Coordinates of C-alpha atoms and ligand atoms in Angstrom, one line a residue:
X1 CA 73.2 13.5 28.5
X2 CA 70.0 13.7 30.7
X3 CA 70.1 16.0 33.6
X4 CA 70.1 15.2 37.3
X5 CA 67.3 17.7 37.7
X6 CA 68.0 17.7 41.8
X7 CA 71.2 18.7 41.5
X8 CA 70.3 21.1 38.8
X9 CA 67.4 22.2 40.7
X10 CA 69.7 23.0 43.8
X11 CA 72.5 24.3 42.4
X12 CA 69.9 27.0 40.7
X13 CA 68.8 27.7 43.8
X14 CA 72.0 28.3 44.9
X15 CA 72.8 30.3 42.5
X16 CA 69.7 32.5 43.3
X17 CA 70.9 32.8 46.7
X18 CA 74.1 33.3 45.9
X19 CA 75.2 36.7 47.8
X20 CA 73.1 38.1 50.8
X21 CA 70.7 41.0 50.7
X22 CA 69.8 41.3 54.7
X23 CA 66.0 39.6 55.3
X24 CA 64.1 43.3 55.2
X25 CA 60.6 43.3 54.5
X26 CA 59.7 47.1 53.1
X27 CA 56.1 45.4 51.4
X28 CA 54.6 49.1 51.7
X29 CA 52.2 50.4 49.1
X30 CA 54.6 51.8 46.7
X31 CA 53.5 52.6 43.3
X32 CA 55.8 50.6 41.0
X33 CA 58.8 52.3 39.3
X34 CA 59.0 54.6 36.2
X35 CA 60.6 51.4 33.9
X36 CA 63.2 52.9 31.9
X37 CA 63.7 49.3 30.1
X38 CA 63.3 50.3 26.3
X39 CA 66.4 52.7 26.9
X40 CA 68.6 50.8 29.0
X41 CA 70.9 47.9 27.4
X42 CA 70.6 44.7 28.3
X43 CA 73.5 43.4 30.9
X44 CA 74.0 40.2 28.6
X45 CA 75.1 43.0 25.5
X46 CA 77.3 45.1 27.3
X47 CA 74.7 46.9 29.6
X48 CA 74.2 47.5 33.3
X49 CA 72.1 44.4 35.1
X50 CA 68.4 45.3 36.5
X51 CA 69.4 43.7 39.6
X52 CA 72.4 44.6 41.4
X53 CA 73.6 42.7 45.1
X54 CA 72.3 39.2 44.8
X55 CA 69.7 37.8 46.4
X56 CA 69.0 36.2 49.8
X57 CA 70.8 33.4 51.4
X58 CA 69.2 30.1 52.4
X59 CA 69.4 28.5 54.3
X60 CA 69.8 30.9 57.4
X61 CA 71.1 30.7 60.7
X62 CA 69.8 32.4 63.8
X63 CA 72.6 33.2 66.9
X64 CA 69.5 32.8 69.0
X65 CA 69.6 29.2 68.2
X66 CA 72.8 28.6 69.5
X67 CA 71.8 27.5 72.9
X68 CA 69.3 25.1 72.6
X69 CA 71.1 23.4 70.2
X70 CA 74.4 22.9 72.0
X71 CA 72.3 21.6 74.8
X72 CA 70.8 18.8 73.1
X73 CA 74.3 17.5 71.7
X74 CA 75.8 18.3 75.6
X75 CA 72.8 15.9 76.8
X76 CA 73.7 13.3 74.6
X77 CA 70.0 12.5 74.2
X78 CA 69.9 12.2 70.3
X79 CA 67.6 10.0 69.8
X80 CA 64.0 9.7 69.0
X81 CA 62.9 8.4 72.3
X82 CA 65.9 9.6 74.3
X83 CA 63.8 13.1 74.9
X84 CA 60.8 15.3 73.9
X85 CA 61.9 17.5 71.2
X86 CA 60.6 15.7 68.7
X87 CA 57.1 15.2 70.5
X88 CA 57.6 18.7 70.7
X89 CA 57.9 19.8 67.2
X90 CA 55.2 17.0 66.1
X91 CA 52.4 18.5 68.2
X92 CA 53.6 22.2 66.7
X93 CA 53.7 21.4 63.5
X94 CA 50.4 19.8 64.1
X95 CA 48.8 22.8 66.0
X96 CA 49.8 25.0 62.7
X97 CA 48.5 23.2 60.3
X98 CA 45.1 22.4 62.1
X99 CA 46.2 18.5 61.8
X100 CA 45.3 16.2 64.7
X101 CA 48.5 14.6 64.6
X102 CA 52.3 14.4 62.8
X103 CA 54.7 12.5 62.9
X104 CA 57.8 13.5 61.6
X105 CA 60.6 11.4 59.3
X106 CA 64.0 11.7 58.4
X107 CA 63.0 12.7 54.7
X108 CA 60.1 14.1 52.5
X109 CA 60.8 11.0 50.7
X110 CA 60.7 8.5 53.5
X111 CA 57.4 10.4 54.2
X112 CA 55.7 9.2 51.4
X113 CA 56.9 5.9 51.8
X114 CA 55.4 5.1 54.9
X115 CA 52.2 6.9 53.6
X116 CA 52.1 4.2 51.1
X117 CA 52.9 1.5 52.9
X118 CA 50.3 3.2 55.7
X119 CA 47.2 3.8 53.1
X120 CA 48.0 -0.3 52.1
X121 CA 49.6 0.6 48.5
X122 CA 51.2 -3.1 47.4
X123 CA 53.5 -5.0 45.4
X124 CA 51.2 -4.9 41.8
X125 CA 49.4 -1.7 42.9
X126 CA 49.0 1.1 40.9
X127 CA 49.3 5.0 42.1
X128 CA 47.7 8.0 39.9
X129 CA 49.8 11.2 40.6
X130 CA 51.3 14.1 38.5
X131 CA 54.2 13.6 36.6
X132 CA 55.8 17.4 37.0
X133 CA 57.2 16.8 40.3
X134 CA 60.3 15.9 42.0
X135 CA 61.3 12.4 41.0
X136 CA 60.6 11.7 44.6
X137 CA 57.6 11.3 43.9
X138 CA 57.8 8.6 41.3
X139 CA 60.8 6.8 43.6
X140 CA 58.5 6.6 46.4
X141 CA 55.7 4.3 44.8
X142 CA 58.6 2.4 42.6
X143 CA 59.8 1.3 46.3
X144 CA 56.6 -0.4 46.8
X145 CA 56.9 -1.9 43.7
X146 CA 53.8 -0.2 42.7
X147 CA 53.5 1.8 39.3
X148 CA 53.0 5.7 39.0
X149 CA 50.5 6.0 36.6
X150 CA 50.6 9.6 35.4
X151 CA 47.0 12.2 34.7
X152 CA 48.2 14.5 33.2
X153 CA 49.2 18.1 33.9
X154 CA 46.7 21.3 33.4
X155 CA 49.1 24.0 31.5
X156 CA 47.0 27.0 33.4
X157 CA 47.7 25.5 36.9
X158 CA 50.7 23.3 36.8
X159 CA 48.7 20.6 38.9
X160 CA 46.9 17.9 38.0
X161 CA 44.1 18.2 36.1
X162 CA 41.6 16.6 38.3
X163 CA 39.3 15.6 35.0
X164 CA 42.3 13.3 33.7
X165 CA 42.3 11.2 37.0
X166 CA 39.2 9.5 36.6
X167 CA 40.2 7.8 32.8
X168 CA 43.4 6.5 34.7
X169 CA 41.9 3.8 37.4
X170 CA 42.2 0.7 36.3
X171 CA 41.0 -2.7 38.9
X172 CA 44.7 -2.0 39.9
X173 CA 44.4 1.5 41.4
X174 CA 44.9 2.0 44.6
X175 CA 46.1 5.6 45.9
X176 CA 46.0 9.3 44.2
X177 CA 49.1 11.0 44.7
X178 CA 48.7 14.6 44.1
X179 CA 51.4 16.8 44.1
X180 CA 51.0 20.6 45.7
X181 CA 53.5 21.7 42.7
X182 CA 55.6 25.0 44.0
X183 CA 53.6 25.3 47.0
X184 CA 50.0 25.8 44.9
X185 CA 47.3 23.5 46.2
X186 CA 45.8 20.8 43.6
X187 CA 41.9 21.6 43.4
X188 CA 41.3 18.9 45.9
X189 CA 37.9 18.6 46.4
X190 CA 37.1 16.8 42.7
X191 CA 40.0 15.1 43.7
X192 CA 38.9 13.7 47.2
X193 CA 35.2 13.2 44.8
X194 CA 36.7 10.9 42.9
X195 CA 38.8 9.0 45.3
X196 CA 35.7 8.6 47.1
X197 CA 33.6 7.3 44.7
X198 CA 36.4 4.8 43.9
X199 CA 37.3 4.0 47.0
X200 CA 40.9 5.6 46.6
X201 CA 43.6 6.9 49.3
X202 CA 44.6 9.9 48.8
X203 CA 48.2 10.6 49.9
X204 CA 49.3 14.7 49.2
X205 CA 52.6 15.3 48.3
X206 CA 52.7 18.5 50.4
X207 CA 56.9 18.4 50.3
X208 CA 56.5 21.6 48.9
X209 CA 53.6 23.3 50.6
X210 CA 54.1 24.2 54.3
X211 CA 51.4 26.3 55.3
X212 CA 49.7 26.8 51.7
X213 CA 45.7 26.1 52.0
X214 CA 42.7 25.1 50.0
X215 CA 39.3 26.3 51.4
X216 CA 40.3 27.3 54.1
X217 CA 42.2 24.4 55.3
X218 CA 45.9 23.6 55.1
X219 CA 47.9 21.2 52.5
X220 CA 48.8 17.8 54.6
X221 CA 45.2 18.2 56.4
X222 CA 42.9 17.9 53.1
X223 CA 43.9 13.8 52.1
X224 CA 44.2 11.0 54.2
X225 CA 47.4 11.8 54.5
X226 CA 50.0 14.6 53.8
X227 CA 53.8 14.2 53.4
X228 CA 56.4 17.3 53.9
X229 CA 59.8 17.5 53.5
X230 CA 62.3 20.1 55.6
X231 CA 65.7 19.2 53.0
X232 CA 67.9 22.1 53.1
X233 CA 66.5 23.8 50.0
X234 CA 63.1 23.8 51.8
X235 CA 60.8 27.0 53.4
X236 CA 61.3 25.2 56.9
X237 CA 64.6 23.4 56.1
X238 CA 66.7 20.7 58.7
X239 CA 69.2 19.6 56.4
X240 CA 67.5 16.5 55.8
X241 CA 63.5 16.0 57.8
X242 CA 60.1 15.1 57.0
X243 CA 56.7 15.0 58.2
X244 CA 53.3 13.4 58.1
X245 CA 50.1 15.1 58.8
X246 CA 46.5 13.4 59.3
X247 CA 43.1 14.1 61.0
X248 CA 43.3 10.5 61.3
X249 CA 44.9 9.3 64.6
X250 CA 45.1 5.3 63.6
X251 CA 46.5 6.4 60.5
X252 CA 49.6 8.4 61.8
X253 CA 50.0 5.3 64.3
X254 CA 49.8 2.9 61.4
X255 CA 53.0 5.7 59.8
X256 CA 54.4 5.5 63.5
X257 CA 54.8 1.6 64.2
X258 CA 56.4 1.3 60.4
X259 CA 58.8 4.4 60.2
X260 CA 60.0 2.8 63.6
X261 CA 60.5 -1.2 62.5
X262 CA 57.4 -2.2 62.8
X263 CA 56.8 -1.7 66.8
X264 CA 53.4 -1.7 68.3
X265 CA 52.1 1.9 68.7
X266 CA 48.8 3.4 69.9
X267 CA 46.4 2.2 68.2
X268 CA 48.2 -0.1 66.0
X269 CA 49.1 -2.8 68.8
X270 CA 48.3 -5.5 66.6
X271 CA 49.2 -8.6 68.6
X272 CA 52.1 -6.8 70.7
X273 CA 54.4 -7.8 68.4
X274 CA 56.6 -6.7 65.8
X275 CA 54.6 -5.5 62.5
X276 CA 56.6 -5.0 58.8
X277 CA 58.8 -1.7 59.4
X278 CA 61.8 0.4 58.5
X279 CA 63.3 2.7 60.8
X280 CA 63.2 6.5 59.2
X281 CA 63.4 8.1 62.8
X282 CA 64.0 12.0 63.0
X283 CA 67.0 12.6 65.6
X284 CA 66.2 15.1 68.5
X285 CA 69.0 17.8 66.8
X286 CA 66.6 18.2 63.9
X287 CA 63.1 18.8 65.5
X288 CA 64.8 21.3 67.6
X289 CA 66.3 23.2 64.5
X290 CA 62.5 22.8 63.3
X291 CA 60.9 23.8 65.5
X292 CA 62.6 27.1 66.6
X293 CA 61.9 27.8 62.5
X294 CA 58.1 27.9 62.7
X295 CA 57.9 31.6 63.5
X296 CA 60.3 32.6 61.1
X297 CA 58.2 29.9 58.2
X298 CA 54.8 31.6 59.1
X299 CA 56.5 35.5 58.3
X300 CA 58.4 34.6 55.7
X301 CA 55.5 33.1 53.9
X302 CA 53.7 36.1 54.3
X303 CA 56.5 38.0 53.2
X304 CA 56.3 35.7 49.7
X305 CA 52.8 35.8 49.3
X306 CA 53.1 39.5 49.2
X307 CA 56.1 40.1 46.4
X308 CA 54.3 36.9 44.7
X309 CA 50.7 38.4 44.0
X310 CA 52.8 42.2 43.5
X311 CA 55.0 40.0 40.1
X312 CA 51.5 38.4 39.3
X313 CA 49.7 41.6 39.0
X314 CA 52.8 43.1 36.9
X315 CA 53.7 40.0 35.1
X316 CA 49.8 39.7 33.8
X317 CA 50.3 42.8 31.7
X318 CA 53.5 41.6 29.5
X319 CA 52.5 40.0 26.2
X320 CA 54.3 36.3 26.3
X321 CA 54.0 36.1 30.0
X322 CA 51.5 34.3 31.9
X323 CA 51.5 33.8 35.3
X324 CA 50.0 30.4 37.0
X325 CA 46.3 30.2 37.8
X326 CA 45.6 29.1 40.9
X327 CA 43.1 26.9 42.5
X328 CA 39.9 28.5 43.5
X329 CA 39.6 30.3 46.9
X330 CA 43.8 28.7 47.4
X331 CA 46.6 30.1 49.1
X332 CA 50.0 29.0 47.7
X333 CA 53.6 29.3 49.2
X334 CA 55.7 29.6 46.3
X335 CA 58.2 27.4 47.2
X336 CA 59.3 28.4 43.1
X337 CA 57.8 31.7 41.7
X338 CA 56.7 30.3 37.9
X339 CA 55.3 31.8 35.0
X340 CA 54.4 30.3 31.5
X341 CA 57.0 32.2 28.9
X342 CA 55.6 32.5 25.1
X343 CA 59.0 33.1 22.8
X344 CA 56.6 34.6 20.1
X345 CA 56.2 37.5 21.9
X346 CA 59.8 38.0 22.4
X347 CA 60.7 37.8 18.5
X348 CA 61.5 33.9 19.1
X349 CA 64.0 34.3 21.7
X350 CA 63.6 30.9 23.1
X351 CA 63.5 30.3 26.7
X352 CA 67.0 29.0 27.2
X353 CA 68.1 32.6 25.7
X354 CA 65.6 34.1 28.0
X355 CA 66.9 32.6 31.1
X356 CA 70.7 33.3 30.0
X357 CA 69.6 36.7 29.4
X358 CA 67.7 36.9 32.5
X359 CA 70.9 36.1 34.6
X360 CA 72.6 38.5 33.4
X361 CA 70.6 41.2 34.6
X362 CA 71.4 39.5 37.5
X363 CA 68.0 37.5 38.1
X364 CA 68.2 33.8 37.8
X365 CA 65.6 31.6 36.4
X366 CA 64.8 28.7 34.3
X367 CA 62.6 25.9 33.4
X368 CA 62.6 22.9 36.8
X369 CA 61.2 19.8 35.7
X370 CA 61.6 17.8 32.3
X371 CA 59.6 14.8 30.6
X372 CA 61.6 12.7 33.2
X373 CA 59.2 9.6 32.5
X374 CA 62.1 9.5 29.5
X375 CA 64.9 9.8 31.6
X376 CA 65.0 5.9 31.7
X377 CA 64.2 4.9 35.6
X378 CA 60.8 4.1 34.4
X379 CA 62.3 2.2 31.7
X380 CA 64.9 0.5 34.4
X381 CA 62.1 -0.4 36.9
X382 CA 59.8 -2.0 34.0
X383 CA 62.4 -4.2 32.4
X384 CA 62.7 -5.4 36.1
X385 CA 62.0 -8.8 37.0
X386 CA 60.1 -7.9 39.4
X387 CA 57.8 -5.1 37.1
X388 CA 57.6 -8.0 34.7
X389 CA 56.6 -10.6 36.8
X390 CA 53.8 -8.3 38.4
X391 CA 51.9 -7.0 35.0
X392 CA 53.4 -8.9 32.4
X393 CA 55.3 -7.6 29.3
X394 CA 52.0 -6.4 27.1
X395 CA 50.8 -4.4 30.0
X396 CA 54.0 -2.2 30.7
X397 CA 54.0 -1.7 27.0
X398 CA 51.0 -0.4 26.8
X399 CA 51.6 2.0 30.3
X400 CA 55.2 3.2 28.6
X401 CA 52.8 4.4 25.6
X402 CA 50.8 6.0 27.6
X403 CA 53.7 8.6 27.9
X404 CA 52.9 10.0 24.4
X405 CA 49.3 11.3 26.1
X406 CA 50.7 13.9 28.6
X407 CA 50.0 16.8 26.1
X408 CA 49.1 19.0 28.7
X409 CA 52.5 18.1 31.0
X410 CA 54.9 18.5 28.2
X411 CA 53.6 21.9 27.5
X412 CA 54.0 22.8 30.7
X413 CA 57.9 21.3 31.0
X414 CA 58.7 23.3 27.7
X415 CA 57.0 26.2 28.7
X416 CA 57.1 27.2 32.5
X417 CA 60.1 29.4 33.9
X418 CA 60.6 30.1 37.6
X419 CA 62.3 32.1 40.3
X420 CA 63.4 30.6 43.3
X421 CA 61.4 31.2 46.9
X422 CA 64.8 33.4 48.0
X423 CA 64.0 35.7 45.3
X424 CA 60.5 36.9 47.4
X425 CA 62.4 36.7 50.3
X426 CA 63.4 40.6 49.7
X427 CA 61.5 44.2 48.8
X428 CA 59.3 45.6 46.7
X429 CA 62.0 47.0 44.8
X430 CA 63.5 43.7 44.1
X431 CA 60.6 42.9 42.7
X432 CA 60.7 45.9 40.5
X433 CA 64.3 45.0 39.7
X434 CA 62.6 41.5 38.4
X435 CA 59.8 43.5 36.2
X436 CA 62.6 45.5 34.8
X437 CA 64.5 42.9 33.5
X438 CA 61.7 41.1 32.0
X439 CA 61.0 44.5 30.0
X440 CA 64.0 44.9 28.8
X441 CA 64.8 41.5 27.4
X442 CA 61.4 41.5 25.5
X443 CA 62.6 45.2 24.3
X444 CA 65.6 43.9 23.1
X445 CA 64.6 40.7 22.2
X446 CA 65.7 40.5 18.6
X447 CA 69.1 41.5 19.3
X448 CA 69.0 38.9 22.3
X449 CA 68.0 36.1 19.5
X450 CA 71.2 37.1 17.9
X451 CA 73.3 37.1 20.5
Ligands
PLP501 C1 61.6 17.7 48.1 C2 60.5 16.9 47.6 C3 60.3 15.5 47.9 C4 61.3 14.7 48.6 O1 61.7 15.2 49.8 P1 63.2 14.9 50.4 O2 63.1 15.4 51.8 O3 64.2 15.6 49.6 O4 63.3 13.4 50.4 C5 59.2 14.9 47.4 N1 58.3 15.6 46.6 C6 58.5 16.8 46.3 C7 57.4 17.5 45.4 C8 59.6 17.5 46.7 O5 59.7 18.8 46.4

């Protein structure tokens, strides 16, 4: 049976946030600890686990909250246009990112949808974007009834690689969908080069990237458009939220008139009439829950980015383990912590074994994303009528093929284990606690095999 990689996703994260160490950041310049890893037993035969207490809790709660929020349910003003709050968080959210506008959704999904629908993407279009994502990606061009046409996925830097896009346009293409993967930034400008030349949108998945930048500039602010989502697994989580960022003002009203059924907005007045629309309106509740978060987003980030560059430095120097490269002159978020995992180096202990291994020393981890262009929803949409009716039958043949090409991506879904953003949520010791355990699983990896 094929996994529901969301709720397998989530209930890993869970699992890493199962227990609750309190949120203190001790990111001082201690030297790292004197591993004792080729001595001590490993937790999964019979030993003590490297990591004792759990790990942090998320999401979180604040008492200081408590206020503000009873008030807006008291006002009963819950609606979009009822008050300001969601103004409110839009023109924060905006202000952080360096955007010149937002306009915020009920989902990261919904998000891209109207992007799509905003940057013109059509029934018979076609969308290039990465194929290790969140099937939310994928979903939200199959709603246009456009196809995701997949370039493939660089094994160094879990992104696309920007020098398979260019092979993928067809007379068909329309967008480029790239996907900030974990919070690391795509290399964006050959990206934007290309779009350019081909006169392409460019639509960024950013539902993982709050806050991470390119350049110099911030993820959501480097395409035409950028989606984010706030679902309770999230950095800067409402339960269910999302968000769309542009420097682009007619663009965001374009977003505006259709998440809100097509109304006349700003600049998009059209003939004062009702345009095509949807209604994906955040509530006032939400953008106040978001907005008191943005503090808390821009030190906790911090607080990741520090523990994240301390494992990369350590991980670097264990045969079998190589950590992510990153796009040049980036700053990621690590919305997952990830590493590539060799089982040669670990007398063929094969990263299943790892991970089970791994959790009994009382850090979770695992592999995230599959091949899931096999999972058969690409396979439902194209036996569509509608899919047939748009390319024909010898066409989606040949795109179905083109699975088989994605060398690079099915590395990468075989290969690549990660930690969940709770895990850098905590100290430096933690961290150690996460070096230790690697150690001594690789020390004791033939025994592990036989276990
Ligand atoms: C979470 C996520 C989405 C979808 O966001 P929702 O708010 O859950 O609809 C889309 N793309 C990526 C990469 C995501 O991580």
């Amino acid at each position: 049976m094929k996994n529901d990689m969301t709720l397998t996703r989530r209930s890993f994260i869970r699992t890493a946030a199962a227990g609750s160490v309190a949120l203190g950041w001790l990111g001082t310049g201690q030297a790292p600890r004197v591993f004792a890893a080729e001595a001590a037993k490993p937790a999964l035969l019979g030993g003590t686990p490297a990591h004792k207490g759990g790990w942090v809790a998320w999401p979180q709660w604040r008492k200081e909250w408590e206020p503000e929020m009873l008030e807006v349910y008291r006002s009963c003003r819950w609606f979009r246009n009822s008050a300001g709050h969601v103004a409110e968080f839009e023109q924060g959210y905006a202000k952080l990112l360096g955007a010149k506008r937002c306009l915020a959704t009920t989902s990261g999904t919904t998000a891209l949808i109207v992007s799509l629908y905003a940057m013109d993407v059509d029934a018979g279009d076609e969308v290039i974007v990465s194929p290790y994502t969140f099937i939310a990606s994928y979903n939200a061009i199959l709603s246009h009834k456009a196809l995701p046409v997949f370039a493939d996925t660089d094994p160094a830097t879990l992104t696309v690689d920007p020098a398979m896009i260019e092979s993928r346009i067809t007379d068909r293409t329309r967008a480029i969908m790239p996907v900030h993967i974990f919070g690391m930034p795509c290399d964006m400008d050959p990206i934007n080069a290309i779009a350019r030349k081909h006169k392409l949108a460019v639509v960024e998945d950013a539902c993982q990237a709050w806050l991470a930048e390119y350049k110099g500039r911030k993820c959501g602010t480097l395409g035409d458009l950028g989606c984010f989502s706030f679902q309770e697994s999230k950095h800067l989580p409402s339960g269910e939220g999302g968000a769309i960022t542009s420097m682009s003002e007619e663009l965001i009203d374009k977003c505006d008139s259709y998440h809100n059924c097509g109304r006349a907005v700003g600049t998009n007045k059209g003939n004062g009439c009702f345009t095509r629309g949807n209604n994906y309106r955040m509530t006032q509740a939400q953008a106040v829950l978001l907005r008191n978060q943005l503090e808390k987003l821009v030190q906790e980030t911090e607080v990741r980015r520090a523990n994240a560059d301390y494992l990369s430095a350590n991980l670097g120097k264990i045969p079998g383990i190589t950590p992510v490269r990153l796009s040049e002159n980036s700053r990621p978020v690590w919305h997952l912590y990830s590493f590539r995992y060799d089982p040669a180096q670990f007398n063929g202990l094969s990263r299943e074994q790892f991970a089970k291994a791994m959790g009994a020393e009382g850090v979770p981890c695992g592999g995230v994303y599959h091949e899931q262009y096999y999972d058969g929803l690409l396979d439902e949409a194209i036996a569509s009528r509608g899919f047939k009716r748009l390319w024909g039958t010898k066409r989606l043949k040949a795109y179905r093929d083109s699975f088989q090409e994605l060398k690079g991506n099915k590395q990468v879904c075989e290969t690549t284990v990660s930690f969940s953003q709770t895990m850098l949520l905590t100290d430096r010791s933690a961290m150690d606690d996460i070096l230790e355990a690697i150690r001594k699983v690789q020390a004791h990896s033939a025994a592990l095999v036989k276990a």
